[in-house]
Short mmCIF file of C-alpha atoms in Angstrom, two decimals:
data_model
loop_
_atom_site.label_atom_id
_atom_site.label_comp_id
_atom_site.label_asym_id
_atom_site.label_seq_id
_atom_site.Cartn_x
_atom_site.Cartn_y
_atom_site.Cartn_z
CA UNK A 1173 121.60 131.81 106.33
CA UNK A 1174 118.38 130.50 107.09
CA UNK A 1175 115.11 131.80 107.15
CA UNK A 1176 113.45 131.17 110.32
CA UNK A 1177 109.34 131.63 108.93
CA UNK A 1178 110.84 128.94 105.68
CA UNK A 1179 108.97 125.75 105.56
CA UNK A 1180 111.60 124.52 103.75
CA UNK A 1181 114.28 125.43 106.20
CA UNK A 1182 112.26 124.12 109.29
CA UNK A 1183 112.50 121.08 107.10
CA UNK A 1184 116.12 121.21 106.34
CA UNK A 1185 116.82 122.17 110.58
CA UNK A 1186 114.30 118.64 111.36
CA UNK A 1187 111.93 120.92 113.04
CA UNK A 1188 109.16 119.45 110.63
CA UNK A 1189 109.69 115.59 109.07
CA UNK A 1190 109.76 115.10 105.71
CA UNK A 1191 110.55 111.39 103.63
CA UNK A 1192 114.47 112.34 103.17
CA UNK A 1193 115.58 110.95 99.73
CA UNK A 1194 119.02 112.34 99.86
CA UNK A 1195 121.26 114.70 101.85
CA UNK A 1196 124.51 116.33 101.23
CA UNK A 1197 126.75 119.22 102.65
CA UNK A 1198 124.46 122.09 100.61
CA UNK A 1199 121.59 119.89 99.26
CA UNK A 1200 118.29 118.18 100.63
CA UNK A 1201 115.74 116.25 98.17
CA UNK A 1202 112.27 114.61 99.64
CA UNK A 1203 108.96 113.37 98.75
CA UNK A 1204 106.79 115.88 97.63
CA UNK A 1205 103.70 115.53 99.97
CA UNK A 1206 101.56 116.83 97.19
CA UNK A 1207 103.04 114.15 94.38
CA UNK A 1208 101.98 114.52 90.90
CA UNK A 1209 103.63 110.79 90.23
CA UNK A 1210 105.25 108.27 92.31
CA UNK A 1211 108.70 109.49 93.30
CA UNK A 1212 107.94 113.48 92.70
CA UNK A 1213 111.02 114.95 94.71
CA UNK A 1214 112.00 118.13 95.66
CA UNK A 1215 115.62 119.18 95.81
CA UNK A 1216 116.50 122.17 97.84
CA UNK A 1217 119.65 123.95 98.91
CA UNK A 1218 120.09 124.14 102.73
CA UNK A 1219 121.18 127.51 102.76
CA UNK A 1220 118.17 129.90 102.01
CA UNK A 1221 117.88 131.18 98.64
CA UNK A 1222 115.19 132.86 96.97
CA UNK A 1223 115.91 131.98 93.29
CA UNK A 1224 117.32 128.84 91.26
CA UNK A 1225 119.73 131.49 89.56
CA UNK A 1226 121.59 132.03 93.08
CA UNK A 1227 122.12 129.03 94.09
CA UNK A 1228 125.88 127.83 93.43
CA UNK A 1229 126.90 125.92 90.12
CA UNK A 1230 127.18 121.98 92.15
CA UNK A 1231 123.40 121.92 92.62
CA UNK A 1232 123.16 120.04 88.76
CA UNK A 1233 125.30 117.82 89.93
CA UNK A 1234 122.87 117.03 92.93
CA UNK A 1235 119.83 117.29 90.82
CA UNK A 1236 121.29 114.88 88.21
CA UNK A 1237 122.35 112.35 90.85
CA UNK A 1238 118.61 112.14 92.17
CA UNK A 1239 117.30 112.11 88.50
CA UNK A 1240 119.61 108.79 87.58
CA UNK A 1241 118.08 107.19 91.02
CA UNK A 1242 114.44 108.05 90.37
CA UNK A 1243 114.21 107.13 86.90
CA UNK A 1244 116.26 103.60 87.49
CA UNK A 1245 113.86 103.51 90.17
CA UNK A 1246 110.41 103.29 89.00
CA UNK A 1247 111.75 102.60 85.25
CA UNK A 1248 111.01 105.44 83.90
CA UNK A 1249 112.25 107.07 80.48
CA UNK A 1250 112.77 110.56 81.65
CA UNK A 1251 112.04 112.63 84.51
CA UNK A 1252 110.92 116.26 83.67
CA UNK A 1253 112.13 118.80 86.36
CA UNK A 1254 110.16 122.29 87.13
CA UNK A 1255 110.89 125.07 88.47
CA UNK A 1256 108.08 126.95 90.57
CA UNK A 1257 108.93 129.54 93.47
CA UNK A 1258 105.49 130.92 93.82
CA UNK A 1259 104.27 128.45 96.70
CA UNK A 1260 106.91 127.79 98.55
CA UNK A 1261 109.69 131.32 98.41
CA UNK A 1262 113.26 129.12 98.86
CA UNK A 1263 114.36 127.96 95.50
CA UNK A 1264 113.29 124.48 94.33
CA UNK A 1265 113.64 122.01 91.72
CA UNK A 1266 110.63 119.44 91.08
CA UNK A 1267 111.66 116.17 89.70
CA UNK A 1268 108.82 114.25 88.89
CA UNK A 1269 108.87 110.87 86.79
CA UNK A 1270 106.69 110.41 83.72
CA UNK A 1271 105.08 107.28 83.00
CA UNK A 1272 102.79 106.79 79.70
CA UNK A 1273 99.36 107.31 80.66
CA UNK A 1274 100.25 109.12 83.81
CA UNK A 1275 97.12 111.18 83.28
CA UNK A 1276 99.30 114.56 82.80
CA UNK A 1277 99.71 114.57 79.14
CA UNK A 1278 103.07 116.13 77.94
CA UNK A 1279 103.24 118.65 80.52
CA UNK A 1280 102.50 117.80 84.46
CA UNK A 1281 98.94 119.12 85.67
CA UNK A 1282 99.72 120.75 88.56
CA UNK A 1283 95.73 119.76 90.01
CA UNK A 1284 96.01 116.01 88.92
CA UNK A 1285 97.94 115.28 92.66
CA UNK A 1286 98.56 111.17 93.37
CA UNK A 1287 97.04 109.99 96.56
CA UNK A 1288 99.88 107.42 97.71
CA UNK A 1289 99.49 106.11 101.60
CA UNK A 1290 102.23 106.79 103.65
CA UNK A 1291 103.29 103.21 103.34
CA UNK A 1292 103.64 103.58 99.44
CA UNK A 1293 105.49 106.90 99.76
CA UNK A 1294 108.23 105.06 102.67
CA UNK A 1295 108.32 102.56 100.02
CA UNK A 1296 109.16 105.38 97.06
CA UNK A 1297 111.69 107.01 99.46
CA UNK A 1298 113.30 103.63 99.79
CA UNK A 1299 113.17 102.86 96.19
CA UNK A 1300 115.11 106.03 95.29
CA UNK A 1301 118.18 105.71 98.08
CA UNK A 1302 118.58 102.19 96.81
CA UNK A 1303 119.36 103.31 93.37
CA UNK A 1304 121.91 106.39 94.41
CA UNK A 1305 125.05 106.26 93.00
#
């Protein structure tokens, strides 16, 4: 089931684009297009759910799939993941890589947004699909 007024299902259905990082038979991840690092992804399930807690048990496996790429990716220690359903109501999982001096501190400022050309974020998207296993 799909929500038809759901940016993230127009996104899922390709009725708007979006830099696909990975695609499976219930999961979609893609470049955030407001990054707070290099590589922020968002992983969503295709079918539309409101909340992380309904979504079915394989999504970890999804989420820690894209985390192994991103991090061997841009050489990162660790990738912190967030969840945040007030902007956007389909559930969503943030994976963002953290890099020393990433101007965040230990927790991501949501305001401190990365202004990558669409070049560099082709080039992320690339980056990441390379390193799925």
């Amino acid at each position: 089931m799909n929500n038809s007024n759901c940016i993230f299902c127009k996104i899922v259905q390709c009725e708007i684009p979006a830099l696909k990082v990975y695609e499976d038979e219930h999961f979609f991840a893609f470049l955030d297009i407001r990054p707070l690092n290099k590589g922020h992804t968002l992983l969503i399930p295709k079918t539309h759910y409101r909340w992380m807690w309904d979504i079915p048990d394989d999504y970890s496996k999804s989420a820690n799939k894209i985390v192994l790429a991103i991090k061997h990716a841009f050489e990162t220690d660790y990738v912190q993941a967030l969840v945040v359903g007030e902007e956007v109501e389909h559930a969503h999982l943030h994976l963002i890589p953290r890099f020393l001096e990433d101007g965040h501190g230990s927790v991501v400022n949501p305001q401190n947004i990365k202004n990558f050309s669409m070049q560099e974020m082709k080039s992320f998207t690339q980056k990441i699909k390379e390193n799925l296993r």
